[in-house]
Amino acid sequence: MDAKVLSLAVVLGFLSVVYSQKLKWKVCDNSKYEGVVAAVDTNATITDGEAYLKRGTSVAFDVSFKTNVDVTSATAVVHGEIAGVDVPFPLDNPNACKDCGLTCPLKTGIGYKYAAVIPVKSMYPTVRLVVKWQLNDDKGNKVWCVELPADIK
């Protein structure tokens, strides 16, 4: 009986660790979007749902989504919200249709995965922030926007 209880405790402990390592992301809530996000994944270390971003490294992020409109071309935009202020984080490659897993044009109702690698520059300050990442279509409409908590160290 004790071995079963111990085994159950180990399994429950493992599951709680695995669950706590999921990135806590949400859809930005201030606009209308032309698409729907299904998942956001990263290779960053996750602690309590927050992405740990080590300065001087690069971090991969994947956003799985469907668009509700045809998109001829797309541009990625990233901001960091620090103390309520949006600070732009320039991407080396903002063209989402080049080297990011997408082949434009994007068609309505098809699942896509946007995959990008973001450099976490050594010059960035150590700070906790909310990363706001969005994909805009060729008309300037937001296809999607997600927010995720991050900690630059």
Tab-separated table of C-alpha atoms in Angstrom:
chain	number	residue	atom	x	y	z
A	1	MET	CA	0.000	0.000	0.000
A	2	ASP	CA	2.812	2.468	0.866
A	3	ALA	CA	4.515	1.842	-2.503
A	4	LYS	CA	1.279	2.768	-4.344
A	5	VAL	CA	0.883	5.967	-2.347
A	6	LEU	CA	4.530	6.881	-2.991
A	7	SER	CA	4.137	6.156	-6.716
A	8	LEU	CA	1.006	8.304	-6.877
A	9	ALA	CA	2.792	11.154	-5.070
A	10	VAL	CA	5.720	10.978	-7.514
A	11	VAL	CA	3.371	10.998	-10.543
A	12	LEU	CA	1.351	13.937	-9.173
A	13	GLY	CA	4.566	15.834	-8.403
A	14	PHE	CA	5.855	15.235	-11.931
A	15	LEU	CA	2.572	16.379	-13.464
A	16	SER	CA	2.567	19.565	-11.404
A	17	VAL	CA	6.118	20.370	-12.573
A	18	VAL	CA	5.196	19.691	-16.214
A	19	TYR	CA	2.045	21.816	-15.892
A	20	SER	CA	3.897	24.720	-14.293
A	21	GLN	CA	6.377	24.747	-17.187
A	22	LYS	CA	3.746	25.817	-19.756
A	23	LEU	CA	4.045	29.344	-21.044
A	24	LYS	CA	1.146	31.518	-19.844
A	25	TRP	CA	0.104	33.487	-22.903
A	26	LYS	CA	-3.103	35.236	-23.823
A	27	VAL	CA	-4.622	37.036	-26.754
A	28	CYS	CA	-4.205	40.811	-26.582
A	29	ASP	CA	-7.559	42.237	-25.643
A	30	ASN	CA	-7.577	45.675	-27.216
A	31	SER	CA	-8.451	45.020	-30.867
A	32	LYS	CA	-10.254	43.030	-33.492
A	33	TYR	CA	-8.181	40.284	-35.098
A	34	GLU	CA	-8.334	38.676	-38.515
A	35	GLY	CA	-7.150	35.314	-37.160
A	36	VAL	CA	-7.266	32.929	-34.214
A	37	VAL	CA	-4.237	31.733	-32.216
A	38	ALA	CA	-4.262	28.070	-31.167
A	39	ALA	CA	-0.911	27.821	-29.351
A	40	VAL	CA	2.293	29.651	-28.468
A	41	ASP	CA	5.446	27.628	-27.828
A	42	THR	CA	9.032	28.516	-27.032
A	43	ASN	CA	12.370	26.900	-26.303
A	44	ALA	CA	12.913	29.419	-23.476
A	45	THR	CA	13.103	28.140	-19.923
A	46	ILE	CA	9.660	28.536	-18.357
A	47	THR	CA	9.182	29.161	-14.656
A	48	ASP	CA	5.685	29.674	-13.273
A	49	GLY	CA	4.412	30.367	-16.793
A	50	GLU	CA	6.991	33.094	-17.456
A	51	ALA	CA	9.630	32.903	-20.221
A	52	TYR	CA	13.202	33.361	-18.982
A	53	LEU	CA	15.158	35.306	-21.625
A	54	LYS	CA	18.910	35.251	-21.107
A	55	ARG	CA	20.752	38.260	-22.479
A	56	GLY	CA	23.260	37.453	-25.208
A	57	THR	CA	21.244	34.474	-26.481
A	58	SER	CA	18.444	33.890	-28.956
A	59	VAL	CA	15.034	32.429	-28.172
A	60	ALA	CA	12.662	30.637	-30.548
A	61	PHE	CA	8.922	31.285	-30.469
A	62	ASP	CA	6.235	29.505	-32.496
A	63	VAL	CA	2.673	30.751	-32.898
A	64	SER	CA	0.115	28.323	-34.372
A	65	PHE	CA	-2.856	30.130	-35.896
A	66	LYS	CA	-5.544	30.284	-38.564
A	67	THR	CA	-6.467	33.399	-40.473
A	68	ASN	CA	-10.045	34.413	-41.250
A	69	VAL	CA	-8.994	36.431	-44.313
A	70	ASP	CA	-6.552	35.878	-47.156
A	71	VAL	CA	-3.214	37.547	-46.377
A	72	THR	CA	-0.921	38.574	-49.228
A	73	SER	CA	2.038	39.486	-47.014
A	74	ALA	CA	2.615	39.752	-43.269
A	75	THR	CA	4.826	41.694	-40.893
A	76	ALA	CA	5.704	40.778	-37.317
A	77	VAL	CA	5.858	43.479	-34.654
A	78	VAL	CA	7.139	43.004	-31.082
A	79	HIS	CA	6.821	45.362	-28.122
A	80	GLY	CA	7.767	44.928	-24.517
A	81	GLU	CA	5.364	46.442	-22.015
A	82	ILE	CA	7.480	47.802	-19.195
A	83	ALA	CA	5.736	49.696	-16.386
A	84	GLY	CA	2.714	50.245	-18.654
A	85	VAL	CA	4.754	51.641	-21.570
A	86	ASP	CA	5.144	49.790	-24.893
A	87	VAL	CA	8.815	49.719	-25.919
A	88	PRO	CA	9.521	48.496	-29.486
A	89	PHE	CA	11.792	45.473	-29.846
A	90	PRO	CA	13.059	45.546	-33.443
A	91	LEU	CA	13.211	42.186	-35.172
A	92	ASP	CA	16.097	41.262	-37.453
A	93	ASN	CA	13.474	39.856	-39.847
A	94	PRO	CA	10.023	41.452	-39.541
A	95	ASN	CA	8.916	39.855	-42.847
A	96	ALA	CA	6.810	36.949	-41.574
A	97	CYS	CA	6.699	35.407	-45.052
A	98	LYS	CA	10.481	34.974	-45.206
A	99	ASP	CA	12.387	32.451	-43.085
A	100	CYS	CA	9.605	32.215	-40.483
A	101	GLY	CA	7.802	29.076	-41.607
A	102	LEU	CA	5.109	30.922	-43.560
A	103	THR	CA	4.679	30.939	-47.311
A	104	CYS	CA	2.507	33.827	-48.421
A	105	PRO	CA	-0.177	34.283	-49.474
A	106	LEU	CA	-1.932	32.809	-46.436
A	107	LYS	CA	-5.376	31.371	-47.112
A	108	THR	CA	-8.492	31.590	-44.972
A	109	GLY	CA	-9.123	28.699	-42.580
A	110	ILE	CA	-5.774	26.925	-43.018
A	111	GLY	CA	-3.556	26.272	-39.983
A	112	TYR	CA	-0.155	27.951	-40.018
A	113	LYS	CA	2.852	28.101	-37.717
A	114	TYR	CA	4.854	31.295	-37.503
A	115	ALA	CA	8.343	30.454	-36.222
A	116	ALA	CA	10.842	33.138	-35.304
A	117	VAL	CA	14.048	33.457	-33.377
A	118	ILE	CA	14.474	36.604	-31.322
A	119	PRO	CA	17.895	37.839	-30.259
A	120	VAL	CA	17.969	38.844	-26.585
A	121	LYS	CA	20.651	41.473	-26.856
A	122	SER	CA	23.261	41.893	-24.142
A	123	MET	CA	22.408	45.599	-23.998
A	124	TYR	CA	18.837	44.902	-22.875
A	125	PRO	CA	18.231	45.732	-19.224
A	126	THR	CA	17.330	43.028	-16.727
A	127	VAL	CA	13.602	43.514	-16.377
A	128	ARG	CA	10.283	41.720	-16.088
A	129	LEU	CA	7.945	42.628	-18.899
A	130	VAL	CA	5.000	41.533	-20.983
A	131	VAL	CA	5.971	40.719	-24.565
A	132	LYS	CA	3.309	41.812	-27.065
A	133	TRP	CA	3.770	40.047	-30.366
A	134	GLN	CA	1.542	40.648	-33.337
A	135	LEU	CA	1.271	39.738	-36.973
A	136	ASN	CA	-0.074	42.412	-39.333
A	137	ASP	CA	-1.366	41.792	-42.830
A	138	ASP	CA	-0.509	43.825	-45.923
A	139	LYS	CA	-3.439	46.195	-45.192
A	140	GLY	CA	-2.209	46.946	-41.662
A	141	ASN	CA	-4.879	44.793	-39.989
A	142	LYS	CA	-3.859	42.648	-37.032
A	143	VAL	CA	-4.021	38.970	-37.900
A	144	TRP	CA	-3.213	38.075	-34.287
A	145	CYS	CA	-1.648	39.506	-31.176
A	146	VAL	CA	-0.451	37.598	-28.118
A	147	GLU	CA	0.938	38.679	-24.764
A	148	LEU	CA	3.316	36.597	-22.716
A	149	PRO	CA	5.153	37.271	-19.473
A	150	ALA	CA	8.935	37.331	-19.683
A	151	ASP	CA	11.943	37.999	-17.518
A	152	ILE	CA	15.139	39.284	-19.160
A	153	LYS	CA	18.197	38.331	-17.067
